Amino acid sequence: SDVSDRLYSASICQDPAHFSQTMLDLQNDGCSNDFLAFELIPNVARRLGASWVDDVISFADVSIGCARLQSALRKLPDDIPRYVDACDGVELNCLVLVPAGAQHTMGAMVLAKQLRQARQRVVIELTAQEATLSLLAKQHDFDVVLISASCSEDPADIQSLIQTCRNYWSACRVIVGGSFCDLSESDLGTVLADRLTNDWQEALDLTSRDFTRAHVSILD
């Protein structure tokens, strides 16, 4: 589409001011923050990745382009929450994480924004490993951990990360999403997550049911 082409070209333009102006122009042309955050920016990021794989642009181009897109995503304010009844009024403490060393952070950032739009409390960690999780455990108690993983990740490493999360937050649900879910059943079978899904609503539903049951039990 025209808007996708405009943002794609601006993301790899040598003049960084052109990208900022393009974002402003798109907003002035009527593109909502939600459309930019959840549709246009992820679409352009995928186009950049595909162009690099097809040897149309350089690794430097895709790196600069994705960095600009992520910066723009962070700066976009949240619109009026779209998912008011996402968890039947339950507010969960959510940790969105990406394994340390992974090159895919856009999906996790978009997910975190969606969860905030659903009025959930969200912490995002883009370099998850023992040391960073240990620090988080001293400050937060999470109801659900959502791991964004790609198909290039080693299932054994993801399982190790899941176990680390459970060591720190024993009662939390651990959900794995991303292209990792496209791996074969034999590979996925070694990863003992509570759920493998790219549907954030499903992940919240699973966790909110636990949350509700736990509080009913306390009241009883």
Coordinates of N, CA and C in Angstrom, one line a residue:
S1 N 0.8 -1.2 0.0 CA 0.0 0.0 0.0 C 0.9 1.2 0.0
D2 N 0.3 2.4 -0.3 CA 1.0 3.6 -0.3 C 1.7 4.0 1.0
V3 N 0.9 3.8 2.1 CA 1.5 4.2 3.4 C 2.6 3.3 3.8
S4 N 2.5 2.0 3.5 CA 3.6 1.1 3.8 C 4.8 1.4 3.0
D5 N 4.6 1.7 1.7 CA 5.8 2.1 0.8 C 6.5 3.3 1.4
R6 N 5.7 4.3 1.8 CA 6.2 5.6 2.3 C 7.1 5.3 3.5
L7 N 6.6 4.5 4.5 CA 7.3 4.3 5.7 C 8.5 3.4 5.5
Y8 N 8.4 2.4 4.6 CA 9.5 1.5 4.2 C 10.6 2.4 3.7
S9 N 10.4 3.2 2.7 CA 11.4 4.0 2.1 C 12.0 5.0 3.1
A10 N 11.2 5.6 3.9 CA 11.7 6.5 4.9 C 12.6 5.8 6.0
S11 N 12.3 4.5 6.3 CA 13.0 3.8 7.3 C 14.5 3.5 6.9
I12 N 14.7 3.5 5.6 CA 16.1 3.2 5.1 C 16.7 4.4 4.4
C13 N 16.1 5.5 4.5 CA 16.6 6.8 3.9 C 17.8 7.2 4.7
Q14 N 18.8 7.8 4.0 CA 20.0 8.2 4.7 C 19.8 9.4 5.7
D15 N 18.7 10.1 5.4 CA 18.4 11.3 6.2 C 17.4 10.9 7.3
P16 N 17.8 10.8 8.6 CA 16.9 10.4 9.6 C 15.7 11.3 9.8
A17 N 15.9 12.6 9.4 CA 14.9 13.6 9.6 C 13.7 13.2 8.7
H18 N 14.0 12.6 7.6 CA 12.9 12.2 6.6 C 12.0 11.1 7.3
F19 N 12.6 10.2 8.0 CA 11.7 9.2 8.7 C 10.8 9.9 9.7
S20 N 11.3 10.8 10.5 CA 10.5 11.5 11.5 C 9.4 12.3 10.9
Q21 N 9.7 13.0 9.8 CA 8.7 13.8 9.1 C 7.7 12.9 8.5
T22 N 8.1 11.7 8.0 CA 7.1 10.8 7.4 C 6.1 10.3 8.4
M23 N 6.6 9.9 9.6 CA 5.7 9.5 10.7 C 4.7 10.6 11.0
L24 N 5.2 11.9 11.1 CA 4.3 13.0 11.4 C 3.3 13.2 10.3
D25 N 3.8 13.1 9.0 CA 2.8 13.2 7.9 C 1.8 12.1 7.9
L26 N 2.1 10.9 8.3 CA 1.2 9.8 8.3 C 0.1 10.1 9.4
Q27 N 0.5 10.6 10.5 CA -0.4 10.9 11.6 C -1.3 12.1 11.1
N28 N -0.7 13.1 10.5 CA -1.6 14.2 10.0 C -2.5 13.8 8.9
D29 N -2.2 12.7 8.2 CA -3.0 12.2 7.1 C -4.2 11.3 7.7
G30 N -4.2 11.1 9.0 CA -5.3 10.3 9.6 C -4.9 9.0 10.1
C31 N -3.7 8.6 10.0 CA -3.3 7.2 10.6 C -3.3 7.3 12.1
S32 N -4.1 6.4 12.7 CA -4.2 6.4 14.2 C -3.0 5.8 14.8
N33 N -2.8 6.1 16.1 CA -1.6 5.4 16.8 C -1.8 3.9 16.8
D34 N -3.0 3.4 16.9 CA -3.2 2.0 16.9 C -2.8 1.4 15.6
F35 N -3.2 2.0 14.5 CA -2.9 1.5 13.1 C -1.4 1.5 12.9
L36 N -0.7 2.6 13.3 CA 0.7 2.7 13.2 C 1.4 1.6 14.0
A37 N 1.0 1.4 15.3 CA 1.7 0.5 16.2 C 1.4 -1.0 15.9
F38 N 0.2 -1.3 15.6 CA -0.2 -2.7 15.5 C -0.3 -3.3 14.0
E39 N -0.3 -2.4 13.1 CA -0.3 -2.8 11.7 C 0.8 -2.3 10.8
L40 N 1.0 -1.0 10.7 CA 1.9 -0.5 9.8 C 3.4 -0.8 10.2
I41 N 3.8 -0.4 11.4 CA 5.2 -0.6 11.8 C 5.6 -2.1 11.8
P42 N 4.8 -3.0 12.3 CA 5.1 -4.4 12.2 C 5.2 -4.9 10.7
N43 N 4.3 -4.4 9.9 CA 4.3 -4.8 8.4 C 5.6 -4.3 7.8
V44 N 6.0 -3.1 8.0 CA 7.3 -2.5 7.4 C 8.5 -3.3 8.0
A45 N 8.5 -3.6 9.3 CA 9.6 -4.4 9.8 C 9.7 -5.8 9.1
R46 N 8.6 -6.4 8.8 CA 8.6 -7.7 8.1 C 9.2 -7.5 6.7
R47 N 8.8 -6.4 6.1 CA 9.3 -6.1 4.7 C 10.8 -5.9 4.7
L48 N 11.3 -5.2 5.7 CA 12.7 -5.0 5.8 C 13.5 -6.3 6.0
G49 N 12.9 -7.2 6.8 CA 13.6 -8.5 7.0 C 13.5 -9.3 5.7
A50 N 12.4 -9.3 5.0 CA 12.3 -10.0 3.7 C 13.2 -9.5 2.7
S51 N 13.3 -8.2 2.6 CA 14.2 -7.5 1.7 C 15.7 -7.9 1.9
W52 N 16.0 -8.0 3.2 CA 17.4 -8.4 3.5 C 17.7 -9.8 3.1
V53 N 16.7 -10.7 3.4 CA 16.8 -12.1 3.0 C 17.0 -12.3 1.5
D54 N 16.2 -11.4 0.7 CA 16.3 -11.5 -0.7 C 17.4 -10.7 -1.3
D55 N 18.3 -10.1 -0.4 CA 19.5 -9.4 -0.8 C 19.2 -8.1 -1.6
V56 N 18.0 -7.5 -1.2 CA 17.6 -6.3 -1.8 C 18.2 -5.1 -1.1
I57 N 18.3 -5.2 0.3 CA 19.0 -4.2 1.1 C 20.1 -4.8 1.9
S58 N 20.9 -4.0 2.5 CA 22.1 -4.5 3.3 C 21.6 -4.7 4.7
F59 N 22.5 -5.4 5.5 CA 22.3 -5.7 6.9 C 22.2 -4.3 7.6
A60 N 23.1 -3.4 7.2 CA 23.1 -2.1 7.8 C 21.7 -1.4 7.6
D61 N 21.2 -1.5 6.4 CA 19.9 -0.9 6.1 C 18.8 -1.5 7.0
V62 N 18.7 -2.8 7.1 CA 17.7 -3.4 7.9 C 17.8 -3.1 9.4
S63 N 19.1 -3.0 9.9 CA 19.4 -2.7 11.3 C 18.9 -1.2 11.6
I64 N 19.3 -0.3 10.7 CA 18.9 1.1 10.9 C 17.4 1.3 10.8
G65 N 16.8 0.6 9.8 CA 15.4 0.7 9.6 C 14.6 0.2 10.8
C66 N 15.0 -1.0 11.3 CA 14.3 -1.6 12.4 C 14.5 -0.7 13.7
A67 N 15.7 -0.2 13.9 CA 15.9 0.7 15.0 C 15.0 1.9 15.0
R68 N 14.8 2.5 13.8 CA 13.9 3.7 13.7 C 12.5 3.3 14.0
L69 N 12.1 2.1 13.5 CA 10.7 1.7 13.7 C 10.5 1.4 15.2
Q70 N 11.4 0.8 15.8 CA 11.2 0.5 17.3 C 11.2 1.8 18.1
S71 N 12.0 2.8 17.7 CA 12.0 4.1 18.4 C 10.7 4.7 18.2
A72 N 10.2 4.7 17.0 CA 8.9 5.3 16.7 C 7.8 4.6 17.5
L73 N 7.8 3.3 17.6 CA 6.8 2.5 18.4 C 6.8 2.9 19.8
R74 N 8.0 3.1 20.4 CA 8.1 3.5 21.8 C 7.5 4.9 22.1
K75 N 7.7 5.7 21.1 CA 7.2 7.1 21.3 C 5.7 7.3 21.1
L76 N 5.1 6.3 20.4 CA 3.6 6.4 20.1 C 2.9 6.3 21.5
P77 N 2.0 7.3 21.7 CA 1.2 7.2 23.0 C 0.1 6.1 22.8
D78 N -0.4 5.6 23.9 CA -1.4 4.6 23.8 C -2.8 5.3 23.6
D79 N -3.5 4.8 22.6 CA -4.9 5.4 22.4 C -5.8 4.9 23.5
I80 N -7.0 5.3 23.5 CA -8.0 4.8 24.4 C -8.0 3.2 24.4
P81 N -7.9 2.5 25.5 CA -7.8 1.1 25.5 C -8.8 0.4 24.6
R82 N -8.4 -0.5 23.7 CA -9.3 -1.2 22.8 C -9.8 -2.4 23.4
Y83 N -9.1 -2.9 24.4 CA -9.5 -4.2 25.0 C -9.9 -4.1 26.4
V84 N -10.9 -3.3 26.7 CA -11.3 -3.0 28.0 C -11.7 -4.2 28.8
D85 N -12.4 -5.2 28.2 CA -12.9 -6.4 28.9 C -12.0 -7.6 28.6
A86 N -10.7 -7.3 28.3 CA -9.8 -8.4 27.9 C -9.7 -9.5 29.0
C87 N -9.7 -9.1 30.3 CA -9.5 -10.1 31.3 C -10.6 -10.0 32.4
D88 N -11.8 -9.6 31.9 CA -12.9 -9.4 32.9 C -12.6 -8.6 34.1
G89 N -11.8 -7.5 33.8 CA -11.5 -6.6 34.9 C -10.3 -7.0 35.7
V90 N -9.7 -8.2 35.5 CA -8.5 -8.6 36.2 C -7.3 -7.9 35.6
E91 N -6.5 -7.4 36.5 CA -5.2 -6.8 36.1 C -4.1 -7.7 36.5
L92 N -3.3 -8.2 35.5 CA -2.3 -9.1 35.8 C -0.9 -8.4 35.7
N93 N 0.1 -9.0 36.4 CA 1.4 -8.5 36.3 C 2.1 -9.4 35.2
C94 N 2.5 -8.8 34.1 CA 3.0 -9.5 32.9 C 4.4 -9.2 32.6
L95 N 5.2 -10.2 32.4 CA 6.6 -10.0 31.9 C 6.7 -10.5 30.5
V96 N 7.1 -9.6 29.6 CA 7.3 -9.9 28.2 C 8.8 -10.0 28.0
L97 N 9.3 -11.1 27.5 CA 10.8 -11.2 27.4 C 11.2 -11.8 26.1
V98 N 12.4 -11.4 25.7 CA 13.1 -12.0 24.5 C 14.4 -12.6 25.0
P99 N 14.8 -13.8 24.5 CA 16.1 -14.3 25.0 C 17.2 -13.4 24.6
A100 N 18.2 -13.4 25.5 CA 19.4 -12.6 25.2 C 20.1 -13.0 23.9
G101 N 20.5 -12.0 23.1 CA 21.2 -12.3 21.9 C 20.3 -12.5 20.7
A102 N 18.9 -12.5 20.9 CA 18.0 -12.7 19.8 C 17.9 -11.3 19.1
Q103 N 17.6 -11.4 17.8 CA 17.6 -10.2 16.9 C 16.1 -9.8 16.7
H104 N 15.2 -10.5 17.3 CA 13.8 -10.1 17.0 C 13.2 -9.5 18.3
T105 N 13.0 -8.2 18.3 CA 12.5 -7.5 19.5 C 11.2 -6.8 19.1
M106 N 10.9 -6.6 17.9 CA 9.7 -5.8 17.5 C 8.4 -6.5 18.0
G107 N 8.4 -7.8 17.8 CA 7.1 -8.5 18.2 C 6.9 -8.4 19.7
A108 N 7.9 -8.4 20.5 CA 7.8 -8.3 21.9 C 7.3 -6.9 22.3
M109 N 7.8 -5.9 21.6 CA 7.4 -4.5 21.9 C 6.0 -4.3 21.5
V110 N 5.5 -4.8 20.4 CA 4.1 -4.7 20.0 C 3.2 -5.4 21.0
L111 N 3.6 -6.6 21.4 CA 2.9 -7.4 22.4 C 2.7 -6.6 23.7
A112 N 3.8 -6.0 24.1 CA 3.8 -5.3 25.4 C 2.8 -4.1 25.3
K113 N 2.7 -3.5 24.1 CA 1.8 -2.3 23.9 C 0.4 -2.8 23.9
Q114 N 0.2 -4.0 23.2 CA -1.2 -4.6 23.2 C -1.7 -4.9 24.6
L115 N -0.8 -5.4 25.4 CA -1.2 -5.8 26.8 C -1.5 -4.5 27.6
R116 N -0.7 -3.5 27.4 CA -1.0 -2.2 28.1 C -2.4 -1.7 27.7
Q117 N -2.7 -1.8 26.4 CA -4.0 -1.4 25.9 C -5.1 -2.2 26.5
A118 N -4.8 -3.4 27.0 CA -5.7 -4.2 27.7 C -5.7 -4.0 29.2
R119 N -5.1 -2.9 29.6 CA -5.0 -2.5 31.0 C -4.3 -3.5 31.9
Q120 N -3.3 -4.1 31.4 CA -2.5 -5.0 32.2 C -1.2 -4.3 32.6
R121 N -0.6 -4.7 33.7 CA 0.7 -4.1 34.1 C 1.8 -4.9 33.4
V122 N 2.7 -4.2 32.7 CA 3.7 -4.9 31.9 C 5.1 -4.4 32.1
V123 N 6.0 -5.4 32.2 CA 7.4 -5.1 32.2 C 8.0 -5.9 31.0
I124 N 8.9 -5.2 30.3 CA 9.5 -5.9 29.1 C 11.0 -6.0 29.3
E125 N 11.5 -7.2 29.0 CA 13.0 -7.5 29.1 C 13.4 -8.0 27.8
L126 N 14.3 -7.3 27.1 CA 14.7 -7.7 25.7 C 16.0 -8.4 25.7
T127 N 16.6 -8.7 26.9 CA 17.9 -9.4 26.9 C 17.8 -10.4 28.1
A128 N 16.8 -11.3 28.0 CA 16.5 -12.2 29.1 C 17.6 -13.3 29.3
Q129 N 18.1 -13.3 30.5 CA 19.1 -14.4 30.9 C 19.1 -14.4 32.4
E130 N 19.9 -15.3 32.9 CA 19.8 -15.5 34.4 C 20.0 -14.2 35.2
A131 N 21.0 -13.4 34.8 CA 21.4 -12.2 35.5 C 20.2 -11.2 35.5
T132 N 19.7 -11.0 34.3 CA 18.6 -10.0 34.2 C 17.3 -10.4 34.9
L133 N 17.0 -11.7 34.8 CA 15.8 -12.2 35.5 C 16.0 -12.2 37.0
S134 N 17.2 -12.4 37.4 CA 17.5 -12.4 38.9 C 17.2 -11.0 39.4
L135 N 17.6 -10.0 38.7 CA 17.3 -8.6 39.1 C 15.8 -8.3 39.1
L136 N 15.1 -8.8 38.1 CA 13.7 -8.5 38.0 C 13.0 -9.2 39.2
A137 N 13.4 -10.4 39.5 CA 12.8 -11.2 40.6 C 12.9 -10.4 42.0
K138 N 13.9 -9.6 42.1 CA 14.0 -8.8 43.4 C 13.0 -7.7 43.4
Q139 N 12.4 -7.3 42.3 CA 11.6 -6.1 42.2 C 10.1 -6.5 41.9
H140 N 9.9 -7.6 41.2 CA 8.5 -7.9 40.7 C 8.1 -9.3 41.0
D141 N 6.8 -9.5 41.1 CA 6.2 -10.8 41.2 C 5.2 -10.9 40.0
F142 N 5.5 -11.8 39.1 CA 4.7 -11.8 37.8 C 3.6 -13.0 37.9
D143 N 2.5 -12.7 37.3 CA 1.4 -13.7 37.1 C 1.6 -14.5 35.9
V144 N 2.2 -13.9 34.8 CA 2.4 -14.5 33.6 C 3.7 -14.0 32.9
V145 N 4.5 -14.9 32.3 CA 5.7 -14.6 31.6 C 5.4 -15.0 30.1
L146 N 5.5 -14.0 29.2 CA 5.3 -14.3 27.8 C 6.6 -14.2 27.1
I147 N 7.1 -15.3 26.5 CA 8.4 -15.4 25.9 C 8.2 -15.3 24.3
S148 N 8.8 -14.3 23.7 CA 8.8 -14.1 22.3 C 10.0 -14.8 21.7
A149 N 9.8 -15.9 21.0 CA 11.0 -16.7 20.5 C 10.8 -17.0 19.0
S150 N 11.9 -17.0 18.3 CA 11.9 -17.3 16.9 C 12.2 -18.8 16.6
C151 N 12.0 -19.2 15.4 CA 12.2 -20.6 15.0 C 13.7 -20.9 15.0
S152 N 14.6 -19.8 15.0 CA 16.0 -20.1 15.1 C 16.5 -20.4 16.5
E153 N 15.7 -20.2 17.5 CA 16.1 -20.5 18.8 C 16.1 -22.0 19.1
D154 N 17.1 -22.4 19.9 CA 17.3 -23.8 20.3 C 16.2 -24.1 21.3
P155 N 15.4 -25.2 21.1 CA 14.3 -25.5 22.0 C 14.9 -25.8 23.4
A156 N 16.1 -26.3 23.5 CA 16.7 -26.6 24.8 C 17.0 -25.3 25.5
D157 N 17.4 -24.2 24.8 CA 17.6 -22.9 25.4 C 16.3 -22.3 25.9
I158 N 15.3 -22.5 25.1 CA 14.0 -21.9 25.6 C 13.5 -22.7 26.8
Q159 N 13.6 -24.0 26.8 CA 13.2 -24.7 28.0 C 14.0 -24.3 29.2
S160 N 15.3 -24.0 29.0 CA 16.1 -23.6 30.2 C 15.6 -22.2 30.7
L161 N 15.2 -21.3 29.7 CA 14.7 -20.0 30.1 C 13.4 -20.2 30.8
I162 N 12.6 -21.1 30.4 CA 11.3 -21.3 31.1 C 11.5 -21.8 32.5
Q163 N 12.5 -22.7 32.7 CA 12.7 -23.2 34.0 C 13.3 -22.1 34.9
T164 N 14.1 -21.2 34.4 CA 14.6 -20.1 35.2 C 13.5 -19.2 35.6
C165 N 12.5 -19.0 34.7 CA 11.4 -18.1 35.1 C 10.6 -18.8 36.2
R166 N 10.4 -20.1 36.1 CA 9.6 -20.8 37.1 C 10.3 -20.9 38.5
N167 N 11.7 -20.9 38.4 CA 12.4 -20.9 39.6 C 12.2 -19.6 40.4
Y168 N 12.1 -18.5 39.7 CA 11.9 -17.2 40.3 C 10.4 -16.9 40.6
W169 N 9.5 -17.3 39.7 CA 8.1 -17.1 39.9 C 7.3 -18.4 39.8
S170 N 7.3 -19.1 40.8 CA 6.8 -20.5 40.8 C 5.3 -20.6 40.4
A171 N 4.5 -19.6 40.7 CA 3.1 -19.7 40.5 C 2.7 -19.1 39.1
C172 N 3.6 -18.6 38.4 CA 3.3 -17.9 37.2 C 3.0 -18.9 36.0
R173 N 2.2 -18.4 35.1 CA 2.1 -19.1 33.8 C 3.2 -18.7 32.9
V174 N 3.7 -19.6 32.1 CA 4.7 -19.3 31.1 C 4.2 -19.6 29.7
I175 N 4.1 -18.6 28.9 CA 3.6 -18.7 27.5 C 4.7 -18.4 26.5
V176 N 4.8 -19.3 25.5 CA 5.8 -19.0 24.4 C 5.0 -18.7 23.1
G177 N 5.5 -17.6 22.4 CA 4.9 -17.3 21.2 C 6.0 -16.9 20.2
G178 N 5.6 -16.4 19.0 CA 6.5 -16.1 18.0 C 6.6 -17.2 16.9
S179 N 7.6 -17.1 16.0 CA 7.7 -18.1 14.9 C 8.2 -19.4 15.5
F180 N 8.7 -19.4 16.7 CA 9.1 -20.6 17.4 C 8.0 -21.6 17.4
C181 N 6.7 -21.2 17.4 CA 5.6 -22.1 17.4 C 5.4 -22.8 16.1
D182 N 6.2 -22.4 15.1 CA 6.1 -23.1 13.8 C 7.0 -24.3 13.7
L183 N 7.8 -24.6 14.7 CA 8.7 -25.7 14.7 C 7.9 -27.0 14.7
S184 N 8.5 -28.1 14.5 CA 7.9 -29.4 14.5 C 7.4 -29.8 15.9
E185 N 6.4 -30.7 15.9 CA 5.9 -31.2 17.2 C 6.9 -31.8 18.0
S186 N 7.9 -32.5 17.4 CA 8.9 -33.2 18.2 C 9.8 -32.2 18.9
D187 N 10.1 -31.1 18.2 CA 10.9 -30.0 18.9 C 10.1 -29.3 20.0
L188 N 8.8 -29.0 19.7 CA 8.0 -28.3 20.6 C 7.7 -29.1 21.8
G189 N 7.7 -30.4 21.7 CA 7.4 -31.3 22.8 C 8.4 -31.3 23.9
T190 N 9.6 -30.8 23.6 CA 10.6 -30.7 24.7 C 10.5 -29.4 25.5
V191 N 9.7 -28.5 25.0 CA 9.5 -27.2 25.6 C 8.3 -27.2 26.5
L192 N 8.4 -27.3 27.8 CA 7.3 -27.5 28.7 C 6.7 -26.2 29.2
A193 N 6.2 -25.4 28.2 CA 5.5 -24.2 28.5 C 4.1 -24.5 28.9
D194 N 3.4 -23.6 29.5 CA 2.0 -23.8 29.8 C 1.1 -23.7 28.6
R195 N 1.6 -22.9 27.6 CA 0.9 -22.8 26.3 C 1.8 -22.3 25.3
L196 N 1.7 -22.8 24.0 CA 2.4 -22.3 22.9 C 1.3 -21.6 22.0
T197 N 1.4 -20.3 21.9 CA 0.3 -19.6 21.2 C 0.8 -18.2 20.8
N198 N 0.3 -17.7 19.7 CA 0.5 -16.3 19.3 C -0.7 -15.4 19.5
D199 N -1.6 -16.0 20.3 CA -2.9 -15.2 20.6 C -2.7 -14.7 22.0
W200 N -2.4 -13.4 22.2 CA -2.2 -12.8 23.5 C -3.5 -12.9 24.4
Q201 N -4.6 -12.9 23.7 CA -5.9 -13.0 24.5 C -6.0 -14.3 25.1
E202 N -5.6 -15.4 24.4 CA -5.7 -16.7 24.9 C -4.7 -16.8 26.1
A203 N -3.6 -16.2 26.0 CA -2.6 -16.3 27.2 C -3.2 -15.6 28.4
L204 N -3.8 -14.4 28.2 CA -4.4 -13.7 29.3 C -5.6 -14.5 29.9
D205 N -6.4 -15.1 29.1 CA -7.5 -15.8 29.5 C -7.1 -17.0 30.4
L206 N -6.1 -17.7 30.0 CA -5.5 -18.8 30.8 C -5.1 -18.3 32.1
T207 N -4.3 -17.2 32.2 CA -3.8 -16.7 33.4 C -4.9 -16.1 34.3
S208 N -5.8 -15.4 33.7 CA -6.8 -14.7 34.5 C -7.7 -15.7 35.2
R209 N -7.9 -16.9 34.6 CA -8.8 -17.9 35.2 C -8.1 -18.4 36.5
D210 N -6.7 -18.6 36.4 CA -6.0 -19.0 37.6 C -6.1 -18.0 38.7
F211 N -5.9 -16.7 38.2 CA -5.9 -15.6 39.2 C -7.3 -15.5 39.9
T212 N -8.3 -15.6 39.1 CA -9.7 -15.6 39.7 C -9.9 -16.7 40.7
R213 N -9.5 -18.0 40.3 CA -9.7 -19.1 41.1 C -8.9 -19.0 42.4
A214 N -7.7 -18.4 42.3 CA -6.9 -18.3 43.5 C -7.5 -17.3 44.5
H215 N -8.1 -16.2 44.0 CA -8.7 -15.2 44.9 C -10.0 -15.7 45.5
V216 N -10.8 -16.5 44.7 CA -12.0 -17.1 45.3 C -11.6 -18.1 46.4
S217 N -10.5 -18.8 46.2 CA -10.1 -19.8 47.2 C -9.7 -19.1 48.5
I218 N -9.0 -17.9 48.3 CA -8.7 -17.2 49.5 C -9.9 -16.7 50.3
L219 N -10.9 -16.2 49.5 CA -12.1 -15.7 50.1 C -12.9 -16.8 50.8
D220 N -12.8 -18.0 50.3 CA -13.5 -19.1 50.9 C -12.9 -19.5 52.2

